[in-house]
């Protein structure tokens, strides 16, 4: 045990390099920085925007339209009297000088053509000063302005034709009421809202999974490949400690360091996502509906998910150990990890873009045969109450892990750990000479 | 004299390649025994088998009378093996590397400290032991590793090409360290492709070529037998 802890300590120390620490700190700072940047940009998007208006019609209708527009997120300001002459180019110049982002020009004969049911063009100028997210949110305001004008005018028409009817009823004669059913639970509410909320809350689960699995396997792979590259493995294999303990110490070391660093990345990522999601906000009603439908992970749900993830990590570690033995040095280890990443990417993307149950049978079998698929599928299966699938996944991963660990311990206790793929450059110098 | 290591008809195949075609020799307690031969002769393969790293295709090895395949732990506890071109962990300080290795062999921390102290002396690296191994020269790394191999006073130290790739001065220093240490009771089995240096270092040599041992004896015996001035000449005559 003393020897084992001696080895484990070394494994951990070898993995916690200055490089790792720097990259962790850097990532956290970067994520935080981006998070707060996005937050402030997003806020800008929701601020009131000034719109300058040049009204070349000066009719009853145009005045009325403008009076009714001063609500929501925009503030209207008439520039007719602020410039020398009612001229479009002057108005553009004036708007630019005042650092205002939008200018709307209401054309001459606006009222006249509208009253004859001839659509008239209202010109809108957007001044792009940066390509940031805030300005893109701002530009969607234009559509809101146009919508508001259209709504106002058409409502006016309808009101004059059918004074006794609410124009909104005329436009939308039916109303709808939505219900959501999950298994045997039913709740009133909008399914799109519920799904998008669950999605936004659980979007980080596959990302954590992906990160943790990639991190830990990368670590154990490079830990073994480093021993080969630095020619320390042979020495290690002759010290009085069993091969099994060597394998386990490597996996544990990589597992511990990998999980911790993935956790730190996740914290950084959460604060970054908080910047994006936080502003959108989650509505109280929607979260009540989710609660009612049982679409929230309970403690036992989290435990199941944790077990599933843990087993996936173990499988990844064992698989990488085998790959690490095959690799000659760090460089080839890095290419060795490609097939592993591929195996993780498949369920990762599937979990985002498609429903596994809708895949054809051979593809489904292929996906389920990848041990890493199971934790990706677990979270939605747990939420939807398909526990048997989760249990099968856990048992399957356990079996795969046991087989893999058996193989890797086997490789470590035979010649293969040294002879596999090792190149021998030694030429027979003397033989030729003699 | 006691026989500490007995190698009987060792054979090793790597797939189609036959690296050892049946070699036998004995190492006596307290001597420096050298396997010498060209690259690819099978020296490393033989030493790896004795160090329990790989298993032979045929043949037996006895360490202090015990079959090594049945008692690998006994072997690992009582030998030190310095692999060919071995390295040490680059991010560790030299002194930490010695501590790390000592902890595998020591019964308690007092014994570990004795090992480390001894290693510090053997290595002669002084203050540089507080620097990371990554900053060491080839010669310094080799000294560190030799010190690590000898610090436990193993019954048998197996050193694969301990001086190869080193400059004259460093090679000389390493040879002196090895000679010095045998006086303290350690037996050394080493290999080299440099036949000239071995003459000065070892008590007995085995000439190995193409997986076979061609001759065994002290350098004097061999030189007389083949009326040669040095071992290189002996080797050339033997191979002819
Ligand atoms: N892992 C291996 N796979 C295939 N051939 C090997 C392996 N290790 C050694 N050999 C071959 O065995 C022979 C002996 O090699 P080795 O024991 O390294 O010789 P030496 O140490 O004397 O230079 C060489 O022909 C070498 O190519
Ligand atoms: Mg060799």
XYZ file of C-alpha atoms and ligand atoms in Angstrom:
702
model
C 0.000 0.000 0.000
C 2.877 2.316 0.846
C 4.482 1.522 -2.484
C 1.197 2.100 -4.255
C 0.649 5.508 -2.706
C 4.243 6.382 -3.548
C 3.483 5.551 -7.165
C 0.095 7.262 -7.208
C 1.602 10.425 -5.791
C 4.184 10.409 -8.543
C 1.556 9.846 -11.232
C -0.463 12.805 -10.010
C 2.572 15.032 -9.712
C 3.692 14.124 -13.205
C 0.311 15.105 -14.617
C -0.084 18.359 -12.722
C 2.451 20.264 -14.735
C 2.892 23.997 -14.875
C 1.434 23.780 -18.355
C -1.779 22.244 -17.085
C -2.163 24.799 -14.310
C -1.510 27.707 -16.645
C -3.993 26.435 -19.180
C -6.618 25.915 -16.480
C -6.194 29.405 -15.111
C -6.141 30.855 -18.591
C -9.341 29.077 -19.548
C -11.178 30.227 -16.467
C -10.120 33.806 -17.009
C -11.066 33.575 -20.666
C -14.473 32.083 -19.958
C -15.188 34.648 -17.275
C -14.112 37.431 -19.525
C -16.238 36.197 -22.406
C -19.162 35.608 -20.086
C -19.148 39.133 -18.740
C -18.573 40.540 -22.207
C -21.577 38.713 -23.564
C -23.635 39.766 -20.594
C -22.888 43.423 -21.150
C -23.441 43.123 -24.914
C -26.726 41.376 -24.287
C -27.768 44.121 -21.921
C -26.996 46.678 -24.581
C -29.338 44.796 -26.873
C -32.164 45.279 -24.449
C -31.531 48.943 -23.838
C -33.861 51.545 -25.315
C -32.701 52.522 -28.783
C -33.001 55.901 -30.321
C -34.505 56.146 -33.749
C -34.400 59.384 -35.681
C -37.287 60.033 -38.030
C -37.495 62.353 -40.971
C -41.147 62.822 -41.795
C -41.452 64.152 -45.345
C -45.231 63.681 -45.369
C -46.206 65.568 -42.239
C -49.720 64.176 -42.606
C -52.242 63.157 -39.969
C -51.440 59.536 -40.523
C -47.693 59.902 -40.261
C -47.998 61.964 -37.088
C -50.377 59.473 -35.590
C -48.133 56.547 -36.497
C -45.162 58.235 -34.878
C -47.085 59.073 -31.727
C -48.110 55.472 -31.355
C -44.623 54.175 -31.898
C -43.038 55.633 -28.812
C -43.255 52.506 -26.770
C -41.338 49.302 -26.320
C -37.661 49.423 -26.851
C -37.388 52.411 -29.085
C -37.470 56.121 -28.604
C -38.586 58.177 -31.560
C -37.204 61.592 -32.287
C -38.347 63.780 -35.173
C -35.449 65.521 -36.862
C -37.388 67.674 -39.337
C -36.809 70.834 -37.334
C -33.278 70.001 -36.280
C -31.788 70.161 -39.748
C -31.591 73.116 -42.093
C -33.867 71.693 -44.708
C -36.088 68.601 -44.944
C -33.609 66.611 -46.940
C -32.781 62.911 -46.732
C -29.036 63.339 -47.088
C -28.915 66.014 -44.449
C -30.876 63.763 -42.111
C -28.446 60.897 -42.721
C -25.524 63.174 -42.017
C -27.174 64.492 -38.869
C -27.934 61.003 -37.570
C -24.400 59.917 -38.200
C -22.991 62.924 -36.389
C -25.135 62.215 -33.357
C -24.028 58.581 -33.177
C -27.569 57.296 -33.538
C -27.946 53.835 -35.022
C -31.182 54.170 -36.968
C -32.899 56.664 -39.215
C -36.390 56.212 -40.611
C -37.605 58.285 -43.536
C -41.349 58.561 -44.097
C -41.863 59.490 -47.746
C -44.022 62.222 -49.212
C -47.585 61.166 -50.039
C -47.399 58.500 -47.374
C -50.982 59.086 -46.237
C -52.297 59.501 -49.736
C -51.061 56.190 -51.085
C -51.873 54.242 -47.962
C -55.451 55.422 -48.029
C -55.656 54.180 -51.627
C -54.279 50.801 -50.484
C -51.043 51.360 -52.299
C -48.127 50.272 -50.111
C -45.576 52.970 -49.729
C -41.939 52.415 -48.911
C -40.649 53.623 -45.594
C -36.867 53.816 -45.731
C -34.796 52.723 -42.799
C -31.086 53.324 -42.461
C -28.983 51.323 -40.003
C -25.589 52.643 -39.105
C -23.226 49.784 -38.413
C -20.359 50.865 -36.225
C -19.308 47.482 -34.913
C -20.064 43.874 -35.612
C -20.786 42.978 -32.015
C -23.682 40.940 -30.752
C -25.352 44.014 -29.268
C -25.679 45.666 -32.640
C -27.188 42.553 -34.156
C -29.835 42.475 -31.464
C -30.429 46.156 -32.159
C -31.025 45.605 -35.838
C -33.864 43.222 -35.094
C -35.562 46.298 -33.702
C -36.147 47.514 -37.218
C -38.491 44.629 -37.851
C -40.331 45.445 -34.679
C -40.761 49.022 -35.836
C -42.130 47.964 -39.205
C -44.429 45.426 -37.546
C -45.701 48.049 -35.176
C -46.460 50.462 -38.009
C -48.232 47.782 -40.023
C -50.228 46.682 -37.029
C -51.273 50.214 -36.205
C -52.396 51.038 -39.712
C -54.219 47.762 -40.351
C -55.937 47.961 -36.993
C -57.080 51.431 -37.913
C -58.553 50.195 -41.147
C -60.321 47.324 -39.474
C -61.669 49.591 -36.782
C -63.150 51.986 -39.291
C -64.785 49.166 -41.302
C -65.977 47.101 -38.295
C -66.188 49.540 -35.442
C -67.908 47.064 -33.110
C -65.297 44.256 -33.418
C -61.867 44.071 -31.809
C -59.396 44.052 -34.713
C -57.269 41.437 -32.910
C -60.182 38.994 -33.002
C -60.646 39.640 -36.682
C -57.030 38.834 -37.357
C -56.871 35.759 -35.090
C -60.336 34.185 -34.990
C -59.247 31.068 -33.052
C -57.380 30.644 -29.792
C -55.385 27.619 -28.691
C -54.663 25.908 -25.426
C -51.612 23.628 -25.233
C -51.066 20.580 -23.037
C -47.967 18.491 -22.553
C -48.045 14.793 -21.735
C -45.022 12.924 -20.420
C -45.701 9.271 -19.686
C -48.678 9.445 -17.283
C -48.276 13.082 -16.300
C -50.137 15.965 -17.888
C -49.718 19.701 -17.600
C -50.948 22.783 -19.384
C -48.278 24.756 -21.114
C -46.242 25.291 -24.242
C -44.128 22.320 -25.250
C -41.634 24.442 -27.116
C -40.982 26.539 -24.038
C -40.590 23.503 -21.813
C -38.249 21.761 -24.213
C -36.116 24.813 -24.738
C -35.838 25.311 -20.995
C -34.838 21.696 -20.352
C -32.444 21.970 -23.234
C -30.843 25.102 -21.864
C -30.547 23.547 -18.422
C -29.089 20.272 -19.579
C -27.056 21.474 -22.520
C -23.951 21.359 -20.385
C -24.339 17.694 -19.433
C -22.993 16.283 -22.710
C -20.332 18.946 -22.708
C -19.148 17.913 -19.234
C -19.220 14.299 -20.313
C -17.225 15.004 -23.387
C -14.686 17.072 -21.503
C -14.206 14.650 -18.645
C -13.838 11.640 -20.899
C -11.437 13.362 -23.233
C -9.412 14.818 -20.411
C -8.967 11.637 -18.459
C -8.177 9.493 -21.448
C -5.751 12.025 -22.804
C -4.038 12.026 -19.430
C -3.587 8.317 -19.019
C -2.554 7.975 -22.619
C 0.123 10.599 -22.339
C 1.187 9.308 -18.922
C 2.019 5.945 -20.424
C 3.415 7.330 -23.639
C 5.627 9.695 -21.636
C 7.067 6.783 -19.702
C 7.939 5.212 -23.002
C 9.303 8.346 -24.566
C 11.423 9.289 -21.577
C 12.530 5.672 -21.222
C 11.358 5.354 -17.641
C 8.852 2.546 -18.134
C 11.416 -0.219 -18.230
C 12.854 0.853 -14.906
C 9.412 1.135 -13.377
C 8.553 -2.371 -14.486
C 11.478 -3.864 -12.559
C 10.780 -2.197 -9.226
C 9.155 -4.447 -6.648
C 5.537 -3.551 -7.271
C 2.950 -5.567 -9.129
C 1.991 -4.714 -12.680
C -1.631 -4.486 -11.663
C -0.770 -1.754 -9.190
C 1.171 0.107 -11.848
C -1.825 0.045 -14.185
C -4.255 1.045 -11.455
C -2.023 3.859 -10.195
C -1.809 5.254 -13.712
C -5.556 5.096 -14.220
C -6.345 6.528 -10.833
C -3.869 9.348 -11.226
C -5.256 10.258 -14.629
C -8.819 9.834 -13.393
C -8.323 12.129 -10.413
C -6.432 14.836 -12.273
C -8.721 14.552 -15.286
C -11.909 14.863 -13.284
C -10.604 17.782 -11.257
C -9.398 19.713 -14.257
C -12.553 18.986 -16.195
C -14.455 20.246 -13.155
C -12.476 23.452 -13.148
C -13.099 23.924 -16.859
C -16.755 23.313 -16.231
C -16.927 26.003 -13.576
C -15.423 28.409 -16.040
C -17.815 27.233 -18.699
C -20.807 27.609 -16.403
C -19.976 31.210 -15.704
C -19.593 31.718 -19.438
C -22.940 30.100 -20.180
C -24.437 32.039 -17.272
C -23.546 35.135 -19.233
C -25.607 33.939 -22.166
C -28.444 32.112 -20.480
C -28.793 34.287 -17.425
C -30.132 37.201 -19.433
C -32.685 35.116 -21.250
C -33.977 34.089 -17.889
C -36.176 31.200 -16.979
C -39.798 31.829 -16.458
C -41.359 30.817 -13.191
C -44.365 29.257 -14.897
C -42.281 27.088 -17.196
C -40.211 25.750 -14.337
C -43.410 24.915 -12.456
C -44.648 22.966 -15.458
C -41.342 21.099 -15.609
C -41.659 20.244 -11.960
C -45.197 18.988 -12.473
C -44.148 16.789 -15.379
C -41.282 15.297 -13.363
C -38.768 16.504 -15.916
C -36.316 17.511 -13.251
C -33.357 15.365 -12.209
C -33.928 14.068 -8.712
C -31.129 13.080 -6.359
C -31.385 9.451 -7.397
C -31.443 10.604 -10.997
C -28.209 12.465 -10.460
C -26.685 9.421 -8.775
C -27.627 7.213 -11.715
C -26.206 9.736 -14.131
C -23.066 9.921 -11.999
C -22.620 6.153 -12.030
C -23.113 6.101 -15.760
C -20.561 8.837 -16.252
C -18.103 7.226 -13.855
C -18.243 3.935 -15.705
C -17.762 5.703 -19.007
C -14.661 7.341 -17.580
C -13.360 3.978 -16.394
C -13.930 2.506 -19.849
C -12.147 5.447 -21.432
C -9.246 5.064 -19.011
C -8.879 1.368 -19.651
C -9.122 1.825 -23.394
C -6.563 4.608 -23.341
C -4.231 2.485 -21.261
C -4.242 -0.076 -24.016
C -3.761 2.602 -26.653
C -0.953 4.089 -24.567
C 0.894 0.796 -24.595
C 0.611 0.718 -28.363
C 2.022 4.201 -28.725
C 5.742 4.634 -29.076
C 5.939 8.177 -27.830
C 3.840 11.201 -26.991
C 3.396 12.152 -30.609
C 1.990 8.841 -31.680
C -0.105 8.816 -28.507
C -1.754 11.988 -29.692
C -2.746 10.343 -32.930
C -3.808 7.243 -31.019
C -6.409 9.299 -29.226
C -8.146 10.168 -32.485
C -10.155 6.955 -32.749
C -11.145 7.409 -29.119
C -12.276 10.974 -29.698
C -14.212 9.726 -32.686
C -15.999 7.205 -30.487
C -16.928 9.968 -28.061
C -17.932 12.437 -30.762
C -20.508 10.115 -32.313
C -22.796 9.941 -29.267
C -21.986 13.549 -28.422
C -23.377 14.875 -31.676
C -26.182 12.377 -31.769
C -27.284 13.520 -28.349
C -27.581 17.036 -29.711
C -29.120 16.509 -33.066
C -31.092 13.361 -33.096
C -33.112 10.884 -31.182
C -31.400 7.539 -30.970
C -34.722 5.728 -31.143
C -35.386 7.138 -34.582
C -32.197 5.642 -36.030
C -32.244 2.493 -38.114
C -31.497 -0.734 -36.261
C -27.895 -1.353 -37.418
C -26.891 2.221 -36.628
C -28.670 1.992 -33.303
C -26.761 -1.168 -32.405
C -23.532 0.465 -33.469
C -24.201 3.497 -31.296
C -25.255 1.429 -28.298
C -22.148 -0.725 -28.653
C -20.014 2.332 -27.982
C -19.782 2.429 -24.201
C -19.555 6.213 -24.194
C -23.004 6.522 -25.747
C -24.721 5.455 -22.562
C -24.081 8.438 -20.310
C -25.047 10.722 -23.188
C -28.356 8.934 -23.477
C -28.759 8.528 -19.732
C -29.800 12.073 -18.873
C -32.781 12.162 -21.206
C -33.699 8.575 -20.383
C -33.665 9.355 -16.680
C -35.757 12.479 -17.231
C -38.271 10.560 -19.294
C -38.342 7.669 -16.833
C -36.805 5.015 -19.102
C -34.777 3.549 -16.271
C -34.321 0.099 -17.747
C -32.292 1.546 -20.619
C -30.090 3.326 -18.127
C -29.527 0.148 -16.126
C -28.694 -1.862 -19.230
C -26.213 0.813 -20.186
C -24.576 0.660 -16.783
C -24.294 -3.101 -16.852
C -22.952 -3.023 -20.373
C -20.281 -0.490 -19.493
C -19.312 -2.495 -16.437
C -18.787 -5.577 -18.571
C -16.782 -3.633 -21.140
C -14.668 -2.111 -18.400
C -13.888 -5.458 -16.823
C -12.869 -6.874 -20.176
C -10.717 -3.858 -20.973
C -9.015 -3.809 -17.592
C -8.340 -7.503 -17.958
C -6.740 -6.920 -21.348
C -4.633 -3.991 -20.193
C -3.393 -5.709 -17.040
C -2.590 -8.677 -19.254
C -0.599 -6.539 -21.662
C 1.263 -4.983 -18.781
C 2.338 -8.306 -17.396
C 3.625 -9.731 -20.650
C 6.485 -8.791 -22.952
C 4.043 -6.787 -25.001
C 4.256 -3.691 -22.853
C 7.860 -3.374 -23.987
C 7.857 -5.017 -27.356
C 4.600 -3.797 -28.840
C 5.347 -1.373 -31.617
C 8.746 -0.614 -30.164
C 11.170 0.161 -32.935
C 14.652 -1.204 -32.928
C 17.056 0.924 -34.853
C 20.219 -0.945 -33.869
C 22.144 -2.008 -36.946
C 24.607 -4.823 -36.817
C 27.759 -2.798 -37.234
C 30.252 -5.419 -36.240
C 28.775 -8.121 -38.342
C 29.419 -6.216 -41.522
C 32.890 -5.208 -40.458
C 34.013 -8.737 -39.829
C 32.958 -18.731 -4.807
C 29.173 -18.548 -4.644
C 27.208 -18.581 -7.853
C 24.600 -15.843 -7.680
C 23.119 -16.149 -11.151
C 22.825 -19.164 -13.359
C 21.601 -18.889 -16.947
C 20.788 -22.129 -18.719
C 20.235 -22.472 -22.444
C 18.215 -19.290 -22.812
C 16.337 -18.851 -26.074
C 14.135 -15.982 -27.178
C 12.130 -15.461 -30.339
C 10.427 -12.240 -31.309
C 8.040 -13.593 -33.887
C 10.306 -14.788 -36.662
C 13.413 -13.151 -35.260
C 15.499 -15.322 -32.977
C 17.327 -12.985 -30.636
C 18.855 -15.658 -28.388
C 19.773 -19.091 -29.649
C 20.530 -20.767 -26.342
C 22.978 -19.006 -24.077
C 24.357 -20.245 -20.782
C 26.627 -18.599 -18.235
C 27.105 -18.106 -14.538
C 27.833 -15.019 -12.509
C 29.793 -15.347 -9.284
C 29.118 -13.325 -6.194
C 31.102 -10.109 -6.031
C 32.376 -10.075 -9.606
C 31.792 -7.791 -12.549
C 30.592 -9.920 -15.398
C 30.240 -8.387 -18.848
C 28.309 -9.471 -21.898
C 30.100 -7.971 -24.837
C 29.163 -8.069 -28.458
C 27.965 -5.948 -31.343
C 24.610 -4.208 -31.524
C 21.835 -6.706 -32.076
C 23.820 -9.562 -30.539
C 21.122 -10.199 -27.953
C 22.620 -8.545 -24.868
C 19.608 -6.434 -24.006
C 17.278 -9.351 -24.588
C 19.272 -11.501 -22.175
C 19.398 -8.821 -19.504
C 15.690 -8.103 -19.841
C 14.891 -11.745 -19.288
C 17.064 -11.859 -16.194
C 15.444 -8.662 -14.899
C 11.986 -10.316 -15.266
C 10.888 -7.815 -17.898
C 10.286 -10.366 -20.583
C 9.975 -14.109 -20.528
C 12.251 -16.508 -22.402
C 10.968 -18.796 -25.116
C 13.062 -21.567 -23.662
C 15.645 -22.071 -20.937
C 15.904 -21.214 -17.280
C 17.460 -18.587 -15.071
C 18.241 -19.119 -11.396
C 18.870 -16.215 -9.081
C 20.374 -17.379 -5.813
C 19.113 -20.823 -6.627
C 15.537 -19.778 -7.313
C 13.912 -19.949 -10.702
C 13.174 -16.334 -11.625
C 9.963 -17.136 -13.467
C 8.496 -18.585 -10.325
C 9.854 -15.885 -8.021
C 9.742 -12.608 -9.927
C 9.055 -10.603 -6.769
C 12.099 -12.034 -5.052
C 14.186 -11.056 -8.054
C 12.756 -7.535 -8.267
C 13.385 -6.915 -4.605
C 17.000 -7.961 -4.777
C 18.244 -6.645 -8.087
C 18.564 -3.260 -9.690
C 18.194 -2.936 -13.394
C 19.489 -0.024 -15.395
C 17.904 -0.229 -18.843
C 19.750 0.737 -21.978
C 19.459 4.499 -22.607
C 17.120 4.843 -19.634
C 15.805 8.215 -18.552
C 14.328 9.734 -15.418
C 11.149 11.760 -14.964
C 11.950 15.163 -16.417
C 9.718 17.200 -14.150
C 11.150 15.690 -10.996
C 14.126 17.053 -9.167
C 17.013 14.615 -9.101
C 16.674 14.236 -5.361
C 12.944 13.550 -5.641
C 13.607 10.870 -8.194
C 15.967 9.162 -5.766
C 13.344 9.441 -3.009
C 10.662 8.049 -5.270
C 12.772 5.045 -6.167
C 14.064 4.515 -2.621
C 10.508 4.218 -1.317
C 10.004 1.061 -3.350
C 12.892 -0.729 -1.697
C 13.113 0.649 1.821
C 11.394 -0.976 4.786
C 10.977 2.348 6.576
C 11.840 5.990 6.171
C 15.149 5.551 7.986
C 16.304 3.004 5.486
C 15.018 5.193 2.678
C 17.149 8.042 3.978
C 20.191 5.795 4.077
C 19.561 4.858 0.456
C 19.133 8.464 -0.582
C 22.271 9.582 1.233
C 24.237 6.851 -0.422
C 22.835 7.784 -3.825
C 23.770 11.419 -3.286
C 27.338 10.310 -2.644
C 27.526 7.944 -5.580
C 26.079 10.404 -8.061
C 28.456 13.196 -7.147
C 25.870 15.610 -8.464
C 25.840 17.752 -5.308
C 23.623 20.813 -5.513
C 22.403 19.918 -8.973
C 20.227 17.239 -7.402
C 17.857 20.066 -6.493
C 17.346 20.869 -10.163
C 14.858 19.166 -12.402
C 16.073 16.157 -14.323
C 14.978 17.920 -17.505
C 17.934 20.269 -17.094
C 20.527 17.487 -16.801
C 23.089 16.465 -19.378
C 23.258 12.888 -20.584
C 26.193 12.181 -18.304
C 24.382 13.586 -15.268
C 21.298 11.512 -15.961
C 23.406 8.390 -16.255
C 25.099 9.163 -12.940
C 21.748 9.706 -11.301
C 20.483 6.400 -12.622
C 23.608 4.492 -11.668
C 23.342 5.982 -8.184
C 19.713 4.916 -8.056
C 20.652 1.389 -9.149
C 23.394 1.014 -6.581
C 21.933 2.871 -3.592
C 20.001 -0.142 -2.325
C 23.133 -2.294 -2.340
C 21.338 -4.862 -4.470
C 22.603 -8.413 -4.566
C 22.869 -8.016 -8.305
C 23.034 -4.852 -10.373
C 22.192 -5.351 -14.031
C 23.514 -2.484 -16.097
C 22.747 -2.422 -19.804
C 25.391 -0.404 -21.648
C 26.094 1.873 -18.680
C 28.624 4.007 -20.541
C 27.325 4.057 -24.082
C 26.846 7.453 -25.610
C 28.936 9.205 -22.957
C 32.114 11.194 -23.460
C 35.448 9.838 -22.278
C 35.445 11.651 -18.962
C 31.896 10.729 -18.024
C 32.427 7.129 -19.094
C 35.531 6.945 -16.966
C 33.678 8.336 -13.951
C 30.895 5.814 -14.377
C 33.387 2.974 -14.618
C 35.031 4.158 -11.412
C 31.713 4.286 -9.616
C 30.930 0.730 -10.681
C 34.362 -0.567 -9.658
C 34.101 1.214 -6.320
C 30.748 -0.310 -5.607
C 31.644 -3.882 -6.258
C 34.090 -3.579 -3.395
C 31.103 -3.054 -1.129
C 29.647 -6.427 -1.975
C 27.419 -5.866 -4.968
C 27.652 -8.162 -7.952
C 27.424 -6.521 -11.352
C 26.221 -7.938 -14.633
C 26.672 -5.455 -17.411
C 26.711 -5.269 -21.166
C 28.698 -3.237 -23.608
C 29.499 -3.042 -27.258
C 32.694 -1.203 -26.444
C 35.147 -4.058 -26.055
C 38.117 -1.960 -25.115
C 36.637 -0.332 -22.036
C 35.315 -3.623 -20.736
C 38.780 -5.012 -20.496
C 39.559 -2.567 -17.734
C 36.244 -2.830 -15.978
C 35.181 -6.432 -15.774
C 36.482 -9.524 -14.073
C 35.062 -11.925 -16.596
C 33.502 -11.443 -20.000
C 31.239 -13.407 -22.300
C 31.547 -12.709 -26.001
C 28.111 -12.767 -27.558
C 27.214 -12.542 -31.198
C 24.088 -13.300 -33.136
C 22.299 -14.771 -30.119
C 25.119 -17.119 -29.140
C 27.854 -16.964 -26.551
C 31.153 -17.652 -28.279
C 33.627 -17.462 -25.426
C 33.688 -16.917 -21.674
C 36.678 -16.087 -19.514
C 38.782 -13.323 -17.993
C 40.212 -10.898 -20.533
C 43.685 -12.251 -19.828
C 42.608 -15.813 -20.550
C 40.892 -14.820 -23.754
C 43.766 -12.674 -24.967
C 46.164 -15.541 -24.352
C 43.894 -18.090 -25.943
C 43.621 -16.065 -29.143
C 47.049 -14.464 -28.853
C 45.587 -11.013 -29.249
C 46.525 -7.649 -27.785
C 42.997 -6.671 -26.830
C 39.417 -7.956 -26.670
C 38.475 -6.366 -29.948
C 41.068 -8.485 -31.661
C 39.884 -11.513 -29.718
C 36.374 -10.898 -30.904
C 37.446 -10.599 -34.505
C 39.372 -13.853 -34.330
C 36.517 -15.654 -32.595
C 33.973 -14.599 -35.161
C 36.163 -15.679 -38.085
N 10.781 -6.282 -29.400
C 11.465 -6.818 -30.401
N 10.806 -7.200 -31.499
C 11.487 -7.748 -32.530
N 12.792 -7.934 -32.545
C 13.513 -7.570 -31.479
C 12.875 -6.981 -30.359
N 13.844 -6.714 -29.440
C 15.009 -7.124 -29.984
N 14.815 -7.619 -31.200
C 15.859 -8.206 -32.091
O 16.590 -9.133 -31.342
C 17.956 -9.038 -31.648
C 18.749 -8.779 -30.383
O 18.476 -7.448 -29.928
P 19.084 -6.858 -28.589
O 18.884 -7.838 -27.517
O 18.507 -5.540 -28.401
O 20.621 -6.752 -28.949
P 21.762 -5.883 -28.270
O 21.278 -5.389 -26.956
O 22.901 -6.818 -28.149
O 22.097 -4.784 -29.206
C 18.104 -7.969 -32.691
O 18.142 -8.573 -33.978
C 16.836 -7.163 -32.539
O 16.472 -6.605 -33.766
Mg 21.217 -3.502 -26.290
